[in-house]
Amino acid sequence: MKKKEFKIDGETFNVWYWEGPKDGRVFHWAHANGFNGATYENFLSRLSKYFHVYAWDGRLHGLSQNLAKPVDGRLYDGYSQDLIKIIDTINSNHEKPVVLAGHSFGASLCVKAEASLRDKIECIILADPVFFTPLQRTACRTLRFLGFKLPRNLYLSQNALKRKNFWRNSAALLDEYSKKSLFKNWDEYSLKNYVKYGTTKQGNGIKLACSPELESQIFRESENTFLSNHIISLKTPTYIFSAQYGSPPSSKSAIWRSKYVIAKTRISGANHFFPVERAATFSEMIIELLC
């Protein structure tokens, strides 16, 4: 895993790189909200046997710091434009189409960016994408208004603002997170990468690279961003992988209507974090699909 810096419109983005075969194809991975590219190393490094693999740290995530904040209400537009420019650069460097892939929020960005990248990508891989519909948004708002406590993902935006955001060092943060139920199925190495590359210095301690405020904003705008028309209008072969448990809202009608959603696969026994928790299995599925 190597660090690369991509200069985009005067701003510097961190992009992780796993070198592949000399004439290998090219793969780029867009991480979930609050994550960073290095979190997925157990998954992505396995793909490097066949692909040149890239994984960005999105704006104000991971090591992509000291960048302008996304515009409130236009967050998806800003992040998708960032992703388009990253893929432009990778495509130009390799002179080959790119496999465009992502998880959760990152998967949604792939769909939003697709129309601008059709001549630069060969296919799209989506791992548990977030596709709200107006009806699903209304249902979530109604349940919150009525005080429903479940499902827990009703309150992702609200709960993100409650996150602790200062620790004396990474060891203290790692110890705290290793005891959380959210990370109970994570391997130690992935959790260490999530912490090591997802924090920055603050005074005599550390804080989260993706602030609770930004994480909350992304969750909020995901609920208010409708991509059904983008799904229906896809012109790039697209493959969707979903978890058996805890998947985010999905625009099933749009997926069904899209002529370019080639297959949708549910991973038995998996939750939303399967690209991390089932890294070996998921990488085998991708290799079998593409190779």
PDB file of C-alpha atoms in Angstrom:
ATOM      1  CA  MET A   1       0.000   0.000   0.000  1.00  0.00           C
ATOM      2  CA  LYS A   2       1.515   3.271  -1.151  1.00  0.00           C
ATOM      3  CA  LYS A   3       0.447   6.877  -0.652  1.00  0.00           C
ATOM      4  CA  LYS A   4      -0.088   9.039  -3.701  1.00  0.00           C
ATOM      5  CA  GLU A   5      -1.064  12.699  -3.930  1.00  0.00           C
ATOM      6  CA  PHE A   6      -3.500  13.834  -6.608  1.00  0.00           C
ATOM      7  CA  LYS A   7      -3.687  17.557  -7.312  1.00  0.00           C
ATOM      8  CA  ILE A   8      -7.273  18.475  -8.176  1.00  0.00           C
ATOM      9  CA  ASP A   9      -8.072  22.133  -8.881  1.00  0.00           C
ATOM     10  CA  GLY A  10      -5.320  23.297  -6.537  1.00  0.00           C
ATOM     11  CA  GLU A  11      -6.279  20.919  -3.726  1.00  0.00           C
ATOM     12  CA  THR A  12      -4.350  17.807  -2.699  1.00  0.00           C
ATOM     13  CA  PHE A  13      -6.166  14.497  -2.212  1.00  0.00           C
ATOM     14  CA  ASN A  14      -4.608  11.404  -0.690  1.00  0.00           C
ATOM     15  CA  VAL A  15      -5.062   8.264  -2.788  1.00  0.00           C
ATOM     16  CA  TRP A  16      -3.887   4.804  -1.722  1.00  0.00           C
ATOM     17  CA  TYR A  17      -2.353   2.534  -4.355  1.00  0.00           C
ATOM     18  CA  TRP A  18      -1.711  -1.200  -4.594  1.00  0.00           C
ATOM     19  CA  GLU A  19       0.427  -1.976  -7.640  1.00  0.00           C
ATOM     20  CA  GLY A  20      -0.912  -4.659  -9.950  1.00  0.00           C
ATOM     21  CA  PRO A  21       0.473  -6.621 -12.900  1.00  0.00           C
ATOM     22  CA  LYS A  22       2.267  -4.591 -15.561  1.00  0.00           C
ATOM     23  CA  ASP A  23      -0.617  -4.874 -18.016  1.00  0.00           C
ATOM     24  CA  GLY A  24      -3.308  -5.237 -15.365  1.00  0.00           C
ATOM     25  CA  ARG A  25      -6.672  -3.547 -15.436  1.00  0.00           C
ATOM     26  CA  VAL A  26      -7.481  -0.621 -13.147  1.00  0.00           C
ATOM     27  CA  PHE A  27      -9.816  -0.495 -10.130  1.00  0.00           C
ATOM     28  CA  HIS A  28     -10.822   2.429  -7.913  1.00  0.00           C
ATOM     29  CA  TRP A  29     -12.649   2.144  -4.576  1.00  0.00           C
ATOM     30  CA  ALA A  30     -14.711   4.887  -2.900  1.00  0.00           C
ATOM     31  CA  HIS A  31     -15.099   4.414   0.860  1.00  0.00           C
ATOM     32  CA  ALA A  32     -18.139   4.799   3.103  1.00  0.00           C
ATOM     33  CA  ASN A  33     -19.050   7.883   5.136  1.00  0.00           C
ATOM     34  CA  GLY A  34     -16.489   8.458   7.895  1.00  0.00           C
ATOM     35  CA  PHE A  35     -14.122   5.763   6.601  1.00  0.00           C
ATOM     36  CA  ASN A  36     -10.838   6.027   4.687  1.00  0.00           C
ATOM     37  CA  GLY A  37      -9.351   4.036   1.828  1.00  0.00           C
ATOM     38  CA  ALA A  38      -6.812   2.181   3.967  1.00  0.00           C
ATOM     39  CA  THR A  39      -9.588   0.669   6.116  1.00  0.00           C
ATOM     40  CA  TYR A  40     -10.285  -1.732   3.232  1.00  0.00           C
ATOM     41  CA  GLU A  41      -6.707  -2.917   2.698  1.00  0.00           C
ATOM     42  CA  ASN A  42      -7.516  -6.571   3.443  1.00  0.00           C
ATOM     43  CA  PHE A  43     -10.033  -6.465   0.605  1.00  0.00           C
ATOM     44  CA  LEU A  44      -8.202  -4.248  -1.865  1.00  0.00           C
ATOM     45  CA  SER A  45      -4.758  -5.834  -1.541  1.00  0.00           C
ATOM     46  CA  ARG A  46      -6.237  -9.154  -2.697  1.00  0.00           C
ATOM     47  CA  LEU A  47      -7.474  -7.511  -5.892  1.00  0.00           C
ATOM     48  CA  SER A  48      -3.982  -6.251  -6.734  1.00  0.00           C
ATOM     49  CA  LYS A  49      -3.091  -9.704  -8.072  1.00  0.00           C
ATOM     50  CA  TYR A  50      -5.199  -8.758 -11.083  1.00  0.00           C
ATOM     51  CA  PHE A  51      -5.668  -4.963 -10.952  1.00  0.00           C
ATOM     52  CA  HIS A  52      -3.861  -1.728 -10.292  1.00  0.00           C
ATOM     53  CA  VAL A  53      -5.947  -0.739  -7.286  1.00  0.00           C
ATOM     54  CA  TYR A  54      -6.644   2.794  -6.090  1.00  0.00           C
ATOM     55  CA  ALA A  55      -8.699   4.005  -3.145  1.00  0.00           C
ATOM     56  CA  TRP A  56      -9.146   7.685  -2.439  1.00  0.00           C
ATOM     57  CA  ASP A  57      -9.565   9.403   0.876  1.00  0.00           C
ATOM     58  CA  GLY A  58     -12.573  11.589   0.094  1.00  0.00           C
ATOM     59  CA  ARG A  59     -12.694  15.261   0.950  1.00  0.00           C
ATOM     60  CA  LEU A  60     -11.970  15.775   4.697  1.00  0.00           C
ATOM     61  CA  HIS A  61     -11.698  12.028   5.238  1.00  0.00           C
ATOM     62  CA  GLY A  62      -8.555  10.073   6.054  1.00  0.00           C
ATOM     63  CA  LEU A  63      -5.446  11.940   4.958  1.00  0.00           C
ATOM     64  CA  SER A  64      -7.281  14.276   2.559  1.00  0.00           C
ATOM     65  CA  GLN A  65      -7.271  17.208   4.948  1.00  0.00           C
ATOM     66  CA  ASN A  66      -6.906  21.003   4.681  1.00  0.00           C
ATOM     67  CA  LEU A  67      -9.495  21.107   1.913  1.00  0.00           C
ATOM     68  CA  ALA A  68     -12.547  23.313   1.518  1.00  0.00           C
ATOM     69  CA  LYS A  69     -15.664  22.138   3.328  1.00  0.00           C
ATOM     70  CA  PRO A  70     -18.449  20.734   1.144  1.00  0.00           C
ATOM     71  CA  VAL A  71     -21.261  23.176   0.475  1.00  0.00           C
ATOM     72  CA  ASP A  72     -24.298  22.521   2.633  1.00  0.00           C
ATOM     73  CA  GLY A  73     -27.106  21.173   0.487  1.00  0.00           C
ATOM     74  CA  ARG A  74     -24.739  20.479  -2.427  1.00  0.00           C
ATOM     75  CA  LEU A  75     -22.589  17.848  -0.789  1.00  0.00           C
ATOM     76  CA  TYR A  76     -23.339  15.060  -3.268  1.00  0.00           C
ATOM     77  CA  ASP A  77     -22.577  17.399  -6.168  1.00  0.00           C
ATOM     78  CA  GLY A  78     -19.231  18.355  -4.651  1.00  0.00           C
ATOM     79  CA  TYR A  79     -18.102  14.838  -3.764  1.00  0.00           C
ATOM     80  CA  SER A  80     -19.176  13.394  -7.116  1.00  0.00           C
ATOM     81  CA  GLN A  81     -17.197  16.119  -8.924  1.00  0.00           C
ATOM     82  CA  ASP A  82     -14.163  15.224  -6.796  1.00  0.00           C
ATOM     83  CA  LEU A  83     -14.592  11.567  -7.745  1.00  0.00           C
ATOM     84  CA  ILE A  84     -14.963  12.391 -11.445  1.00  0.00           C
ATOM     85  CA  LYS A  85     -11.664  14.272 -11.400  1.00  0.00           C
ATOM     86  CA  ILE A  86      -9.886  11.464  -9.533  1.00  0.00           C
ATOM     87  CA  ILE A  87     -11.066   8.935 -12.141  1.00  0.00           C
ATOM     88  CA  ASP A  88     -10.087  11.320 -14.949  1.00  0.00           C
ATOM     89  CA  THR A  89      -6.557  11.355 -13.534  1.00  0.00           C
ATOM     90  CA  ILE A  90      -6.329   7.570 -13.083  1.00  0.00           C
ATOM     91  CA  ASN A  91      -7.718   6.936 -16.562  1.00  0.00           C
ATOM     92  CA  SER A  92      -5.240   9.361 -18.083  1.00  0.00           C
ATOM     93  CA  ASN A  93      -2.297   7.841 -16.200  1.00  0.00           C
ATOM     94  CA  HIS A  94      -3.069   4.265 -17.277  1.00  0.00           C
ATOM     95  CA  GLU A  95      -4.802   4.977 -20.590  1.00  0.00           C
ATOM     96  CA  LYS A  96      -7.323   2.290 -19.649  1.00  0.00           C
ATOM     97  CA  PRO A  97     -10.931   2.312 -18.489  1.00  0.00           C
ATOM     98  CA  VAL A  98     -11.392   2.021 -14.737  1.00  0.00           C
ATOM     99  CA  VAL A  99     -13.576  -0.333 -12.713  1.00  0.00           C
ATOM    100  CA  LEU A 100     -15.514   2.170 -10.595  1.00  0.00           C
ATOM    101  CA  ALA A 101     -16.471   0.729  -7.215  1.00  0.00           C
ATOM    102  CA  GLY A 102     -17.568   1.861  -3.784  1.00  0.00           C
ATOM    103  CA  HIS A 103     -19.247   1.125  -0.478  1.00  0.00           C
ATOM    104  CA  SER A 104     -22.349   2.795   0.987  1.00  0.00           C
ATOM    105  CA  PHE A 105     -21.989   6.578   0.464  1.00  0.00           C
ATOM    106  CA  GLY A 106     -19.065   5.892  -1.858  1.00  0.00           C
ATOM    107  CA  ALA A 107     -21.219   3.544  -3.958  1.00  0.00           C
ATOM    108  CA  SER A 108     -23.888   6.226  -4.272  1.00  0.00           C
ATOM    109  CA  LEU A 109     -21.275   8.682  -5.517  1.00  0.00           C
ATOM    110  CA  CYS A 110     -20.289   6.194  -8.234  1.00  0.00           C
ATOM    111  CA  VAL A 111     -23.847   6.241  -9.566  1.00  0.00           C
ATOM    112  CA  LYS A 112     -24.083  10.026  -9.449  1.00  0.00           C
ATOM    113  CA  ALA A 113     -20.743  10.377 -11.267  1.00  0.00           C
ATOM    114  CA  GLU A 114     -21.406   7.726 -13.931  1.00  0.00           C
ATOM    115  CA  ALA A 115     -22.875   9.964 -16.636  1.00  0.00           C
ATOM    116  CA  SER A 116     -19.680  12.054 -16.716  1.00  0.00           C
ATOM    117  CA  LEU A 117     -17.380   9.034 -16.849  1.00  0.00           C
ATOM    118  CA  ARG A 118     -18.911   6.703 -19.424  1.00  0.00           C
ATOM    119  CA  ASP A 119     -15.910   6.840 -21.741  1.00  0.00           C
ATOM    120  CA  LYS A 120     -13.471   6.284 -18.851  1.00  0.00           C
ATOM    121  CA  ILE A 121     -14.970   3.358 -16.897  1.00  0.00           C
ATOM    122  CA  GLU A 122     -15.642  -0.238 -17.865  1.00  0.00           C
ATOM    123  CA  CYS A 123     -18.164  -1.234 -15.192  1.00  0.00           C
ATOM    124  CA  ILE A 124     -19.473  -0.282 -11.739  1.00  0.00           C
ATOM    125  CA  ILE A 125     -19.381  -2.354  -8.530  1.00  0.00           C
ATOM    126  CA  LEU A 126     -21.707  -1.165  -5.752  1.00  0.00           C
ATOM    127  CA  ALA A 127     -21.456  -2.527  -2.200  1.00  0.00           C
ATOM    128  CA  ASP A 128     -24.607  -1.687  -0.219  1.00  0.00           C
ATOM    129  CA  PRO A 129     -25.285   1.682  -1.905  1.00  0.00           C
ATOM    130  CA  VAL A 130     -27.547   4.296  -0.302  1.00  0.00           C
ATOM    131  CA  PHE A 131     -30.539   5.049  -2.560  1.00  0.00           C
ATOM    132  CA  PHE A 132     -33.271   6.923  -0.715  1.00  0.00           C
ATOM    133  CA  THR A 133     -36.636   7.604  -2.341  1.00  0.00           C
ATOM    134  CA  PRO A 134     -39.037  10.413  -1.318  1.00  0.00           C
ATOM    135  CA  LEU A 135     -41.332   7.803   0.246  1.00  0.00           C
ATOM    136  CA  GLN A 136     -38.508   6.336   2.322  1.00  0.00           C
ATOM    137  CA  ARG A 137     -37.481   9.795   3.475  1.00  0.00           C
ATOM    138  CA  THR A 138     -41.047  10.580   4.525  1.00  0.00           C
ATOM    139  CA  ALA A 139     -41.278   7.272   6.378  1.00  0.00           C
ATOM    140  CA  CYS A 140     -38.051   8.006   8.280  1.00  0.00           C
ATOM    141  CA  ARG A 141     -39.206  11.494   9.228  1.00  0.00           C
ATOM    142  CA  THR A 142     -42.579  10.173  10.382  1.00  0.00           C
ATOM    143  CA  LEU A 143     -41.043   7.445  12.535  1.00  0.00           C
ATOM    144  CA  ARG A 144     -38.680   9.944  14.146  1.00  0.00           C
ATOM    145  CA  PHE A 145     -41.565  12.342  14.789  1.00  0.00           C
ATOM    146  CA  LEU A 146     -43.502   9.536  16.469  1.00  0.00           C
ATOM    147  CA  GLY A 147     -40.491   8.720  18.647  1.00  0.00           C
ATOM    148  CA  PHE A 148     -39.687   5.268  17.277  1.00  0.00           C
ATOM    149  CA  LYS A 149     -36.317   4.088  18.560  1.00  0.00           C
ATOM    150  CA  LEU A 150     -35.849   1.318  16.000  1.00  0.00           C
ATOM    151  CA  PRO A 151     -34.437   0.753  13.480  1.00  0.00           C
ATOM    152  CA  ARG A 152     -31.270   2.431  14.708  1.00  0.00           C
ATOM    153  CA  ASN A 153     -30.383   3.815  11.294  1.00  0.00           C
ATOM    154  CA  LEU A 154     -33.302   6.229  11.657  1.00  0.00           C
ATOM    155  CA  TYR A 155     -30.977   8.398  13.725  1.00  0.00           C
ATOM    156  CA  LEU A 156     -27.612   8.124  11.949  1.00  0.00           C
ATOM    157  CA  SER A 157     -27.340  11.869  11.376  1.00  0.00           C
ATOM    158  CA  GLN A 158     -28.444  12.761  14.902  1.00  0.00           C
ATOM    159  CA  ASN A 159     -26.237  10.155  16.575  1.00  0.00           C
ATOM    160  CA  ALA A 160     -23.164  11.192  14.572  1.00  0.00           C
ATOM    161  CA  LEU A 161     -23.279  14.589  16.285  1.00  0.00           C
ATOM    162  CA  LYS A 162     -23.035  12.843  19.659  1.00  0.00           C
ATOM    163  CA  ARG A 163     -19.798  11.080  18.815  1.00  0.00           C
ATOM    164  CA  LYS A 164     -16.846  11.635  21.091  1.00  0.00           C
ATOM    165  CA  ASN A 165     -14.060  13.435  19.253  1.00  0.00           C
ATOM    166  CA  PHE A 166     -10.959  13.648  21.392  1.00  0.00           C
ATOM    167  CA  TRP A 167      -8.589  10.983  22.746  1.00  0.00           C
ATOM    168  CA  ARG A 168      -5.171  11.324  24.278  1.00  0.00           C
ATOM    169  CA  ASN A 169      -3.650   8.951  21.664  1.00  0.00           C
ATOM    170  CA  SER A 170      -4.544   6.326  19.053  1.00  0.00           C
ATOM    171  CA  ALA A 171      -4.041   3.479  21.529  1.00  0.00           C
ATOM    172  CA  ALA A 172      -6.817   4.873  23.735  1.00  0.00           C
ATOM    173  CA  LEU A 173      -9.132   5.249  20.741  1.00  0.00           C
ATOM    174  CA  LEU A 174      -8.330   1.762  19.477  1.00  0.00           C
ATOM    175  CA  ASP A 175      -8.996   0.270  22.907  1.00  0.00           C
ATOM    176  CA  GLU A 176     -12.344   2.072  23.134  1.00  0.00           C
ATOM    177  CA  TYR A 177     -13.477   1.131  19.633  1.00  0.00           C
ATOM    178  CA  SER A 178     -12.426  -2.513  19.978  1.00  0.00           C
ATOM    179  CA  LYS A 179     -15.042  -2.845  22.725  1.00  0.00           C
ATOM    180  CA  LYS A 180     -17.903  -1.393  20.678  1.00  0.00           C
ATOM    181  CA  SER A 181     -20.475  -3.780  19.224  1.00  0.00           C
ATOM    182  CA  LEU A 182     -20.173  -1.990  15.882  1.00  0.00           C
ATOM    183  CA  PHE A 183     -16.643  -3.336  15.448  1.00  0.00           C
ATOM    184  CA  LYS A 184     -17.051  -6.754  17.072  1.00  0.00           C
ATOM    185  CA  ASN A 185     -16.601  -8.606  13.765  1.00  0.00           C
ATOM    186  CA  TRP A 186     -13.711  -6.495  12.473  1.00  0.00           C
ATOM    187  CA  ASP A 187     -10.228  -7.969  12.264  1.00  0.00           C
ATOM    188  CA  GLU A 188      -7.575  -6.168  14.295  1.00  0.00           C
ATOM    189  CA  TYR A 189      -5.617  -4.930  11.264  1.00  0.00           C
ATOM    190  CA  SER A 190      -8.603  -3.251   9.604  1.00  0.00           C
ATOM    191  CA  LEU A 191      -9.600  -1.553  12.839  1.00  0.00           C
ATOM    192  CA  LYS A 192      -6.039  -0.295  13.310  1.00  0.00           C
ATOM    193  CA  ASN A 193      -6.072   1.189   9.800  1.00  0.00           C
ATOM    194  CA  TYR A 194      -9.480   2.746  10.423  1.00  0.00           C
ATOM    195  CA  VAL A 195      -8.042   4.476  13.499  1.00  0.00           C
ATOM    196  CA  LYS A 196      -4.504   5.192  12.276  1.00  0.00           C
ATOM    197  CA  TYR A 197      -5.523   6.806   8.998  1.00  0.00           C
ATOM    198  CA  GLY A 198      -8.844   8.191  10.187  1.00  0.00           C
ATOM    199  CA  THR A 199      -7.523  10.566  12.851  1.00  0.00           C
ATOM    200  CA  THR A 200      -5.525  13.781  12.966  1.00  0.00           C
ATOM    201  CA  LYS A 201      -3.622  15.578  15.721  1.00  0.00           C
ATOM    202  CA  GLN A 202      -5.417  18.040  17.964  1.00  0.00           C
ATOM    203  CA  GLY A 203      -3.379  19.709  20.681  1.00  0.00           C
ATOM    204  CA  ASN A 204      -2.021  17.010  22.972  1.00  0.00           C
ATOM    205  CA  GLY A 205      -4.309  14.334  21.542  1.00  0.00           C
ATOM    206  CA  ILE A 206      -6.113  13.212  18.413  1.00  0.00           C
ATOM    207  CA  LYS A 207      -9.490  13.759  16.777  1.00  0.00           C
ATOM    208  CA  LEU A 208     -11.448  12.110  13.972  1.00  0.00           C
ATOM    209  CA  ALA A 209     -10.332  13.102  10.477  1.00  0.00           C
ATOM    210  CA  CYS A 210     -13.961  13.120   9.375  1.00  0.00           C
ATOM    211  CA  SER A 211     -15.594  15.307  11.998  1.00  0.00           C
ATOM    212  CA  PRO A 212     -18.910  14.279  13.581  1.00  0.00           C
ATOM    213  CA  GLU A 213     -20.432  17.372  11.974  1.00  0.00           C
ATOM    214  CA  LEU A 214     -19.391  16.294   8.468  1.00  0.00           C
ATOM    215  CA  GLU A 215     -20.441  12.686   9.059  1.00  0.00           C
ATOM    216  CA  SER A 216     -23.831  13.951  10.230  1.00  0.00           C
ATOM    217  CA  GLN A 217     -24.137  16.215   7.196  1.00  0.00           C
ATOM    218  CA  ILE A 218     -23.459  13.317   4.826  1.00  0.00           C
ATOM    219  CA  PHE A 219     -26.071  11.133   6.534  1.00  0.00           C
ATOM    220  CA  ARG A 220     -28.585  13.983   6.411  1.00  0.00           C
ATOM    221  CA  GLU A 221     -28.002  14.784   2.767  1.00  0.00           C
ATOM    222  CA  SER A 222     -28.061  11.092   1.814  1.00  0.00           C
ATOM    223  CA  GLU A 223     -31.646  11.010   3.075  1.00  0.00           C
ATOM    224  CA  ASN A 224     -32.462  14.052   0.922  1.00  0.00           C
ATOM    225  CA  THR A 225     -30.640  12.991  -2.255  1.00  0.00           C
ATOM    226  CA  PHE A 226     -32.663  10.928  -4.709  1.00  0.00           C
ATOM    227  CA  LEU A 227     -30.713   8.999  -7.339  1.00  0.00           C
ATOM    228  CA  SER A 228     -33.522   6.983  -8.934  1.00  0.00           C
ATOM    229  CA  ASN A 229     -33.212   8.821 -12.250  1.00  0.00           C
ATOM    230  CA  HIS A 230     -29.455   8.288 -12.237  1.00  0.00           C
ATOM    231  CA  ILE A 231     -29.972   4.555 -11.688  1.00  0.00           C
ATOM    232  CA  ILE A 232     -32.532   4.279 -14.474  1.00  0.00           C
ATOM    233  CA  SER A 233     -30.274   6.293 -16.810  1.00  0.00           C
ATOM    234  CA  LEU A 234     -27.134   4.207 -16.234  1.00  0.00           C
ATOM    235  CA  LYS A 235     -25.271   3.278 -19.428  1.00  0.00           C
ATOM    236  CA  THR A 236     -22.445   1.338 -17.760  1.00  0.00           C
ATOM    237  CA  PRO A 237     -22.754  -2.337 -16.715  1.00  0.00           C
ATOM    238  CA  THR A 238     -23.440  -2.248 -12.966  1.00  0.00           C
ATOM    239  CA  TYR A 239     -23.286  -4.978 -10.320  1.00  0.00           C
ATOM    240  CA  ILE A 240     -24.816  -4.533  -6.874  1.00  0.00           C
ATOM    241  CA  PHE A 241     -23.823  -6.483  -3.758  1.00  0.00           C
ATOM    242  CA  SER A 242     -25.953  -6.134  -0.639  1.00  0.00           C
ATOM    243  CA  ALA A 243     -25.869  -7.404   2.928  1.00  0.00           C
ATOM    244  CA  GLN A 244     -28.413  -9.763   4.424  1.00  0.00           C
ATOM    245  CA  TYR A 245     -28.731  -7.502   7.463  1.00  0.00           C
ATOM    246  CA  GLY A 246     -28.626  -3.744   7.962  1.00  0.00           C
ATOM    247  CA  SER A 247     -28.525  -2.555   4.361  1.00  0.00           C
ATOM    248  CA  PRO A 248     -29.435   1.115   3.815  1.00  0.00           C
ATOM    249  CA  PRO A 249     -32.578   2.212   1.923  1.00  0.00           C
ATOM    250  CA  SER A 250     -32.626   1.129  -1.705  1.00  0.00           C
ATOM    251  CA  SER A 251     -34.677   2.352  -4.674  1.00  0.00           C
ATOM    252  CA  LYS A 252     -35.773  -1.131  -5.740  1.00  0.00           C
ATOM    253  CA  SER A 253     -38.076   0.100  -8.492  1.00  0.00           C
ATOM    254  CA  ALA A 254     -35.297   2.110 -10.144  1.00  0.00           C
ATOM    255  CA  ILE A 255     -32.868  -0.809  -9.889  1.00  0.00           C
ATOM    256  CA  TRP A 256     -35.427  -3.121 -11.462  1.00  0.00           C
ATOM    257  CA  ARG A 257     -36.093  -0.642 -14.294  1.00  0.00           C
ATOM    258  CA  SER A 258     -32.427  -0.057 -15.093  1.00  0.00           C
ATOM    259  CA  LYS A 259     -31.250  -1.968 -18.150  1.00  0.00           C
ATOM    260  CA  TYR A 260     -27.655  -1.723 -16.998  1.00  0.00           C
ATOM    261  CA  VAL A 261     -27.963  -3.229 -13.532  1.00  0.00           C
ATOM    262  CA  ILE A 262     -26.756  -6.640 -14.660  1.00  0.00           C
ATOM    263  CA  ALA A 263     -26.985  -8.479 -11.349  1.00  0.00           C
ATOM    264  CA  LYS A 264     -27.801  -7.952  -7.689  1.00  0.00           C
ATOM    265  CA  THR A 265     -26.227 -10.357  -5.197  1.00  0.00           C
ATOM    266  CA  ARG A 266     -27.089 -10.670  -1.511  1.00  0.00           C
ATOM    267  CA  ILE A 267     -24.247 -11.888   0.699  1.00  0.00           C
ATOM    268  CA  SER A 268     -25.653 -14.441   3.119  1.00  0.00           C
ATOM    269  CA  GLY A 269     -25.090 -13.723   6.813  1.00  0.00           C
ATOM    270  CA  ALA A 270     -23.346 -10.418   6.137  1.00  0.00           C
ATOM    271  CA  ASN A 271     -24.068  -6.961   7.518  1.00  0.00           C
ATOM    272  CA  HIS A 272     -23.425  -3.539   5.992  1.00  0.00           C
ATOM    273  CA  PHE A 273     -19.683  -3.729   6.716  1.00  0.00           C
ATOM    274  CA  PHE A 274     -19.053  -6.855   4.608  1.00  0.00           C
ATOM    275  CA  PRO A 275     -16.270  -5.263   2.488  1.00  0.00           C
ATOM    276  CA  VAL A 276     -14.260  -5.112   5.729  1.00  0.00           C
ATOM    277  CA  GLU A 277     -15.631  -8.071   7.688  1.00  0.00           C
ATOM    278  CA  ARG A 278     -15.827 -10.439   4.696  1.00  0.00           C
ATOM    279  CA  ALA A 279     -12.788  -9.123   2.839  1.00  0.00           C
ATOM    280  CA  ALA A 280     -11.589 -12.497   1.563  1.00  0.00           C
ATOM    281  CA  THR A 281     -15.048 -13.651   0.475  1.00  0.00           C
ATOM    282  CA  PHE A 282     -15.952 -10.360  -1.167  1.00  0.00           C
ATOM    283  CA  SER A 283     -12.639 -10.127  -3.038  1.00  0.00           C
ATOM    284  CA  GLU A 284     -13.164 -13.665  -4.378  1.00  0.00           C
ATOM    285  CA  MET A 285     -16.617 -12.653  -5.598  1.00  0.00           C
ATOM    286  CA  ILE A 286     -15.236  -9.604  -7.401  1.00  0.00           C
ATOM    287  CA  ILE A 287     -12.370 -11.575  -8.967  1.00  0.00           C
ATOM    288  CA  GLU A 288     -14.759 -14.285 -10.142  1.00  0.00           C
ATOM    289  CA  LEU A 289     -17.088 -11.650 -11.593  1.00  0.00           C
ATOM    290  CA  LEU A 290     -14.456  -9.607 -13.426  1.00  0.00           C
ATOM    291  CA  CYS A 291     -11.722 -12.094 -14.236  1.00  0.00           C
TER     292      CYS A 291
END
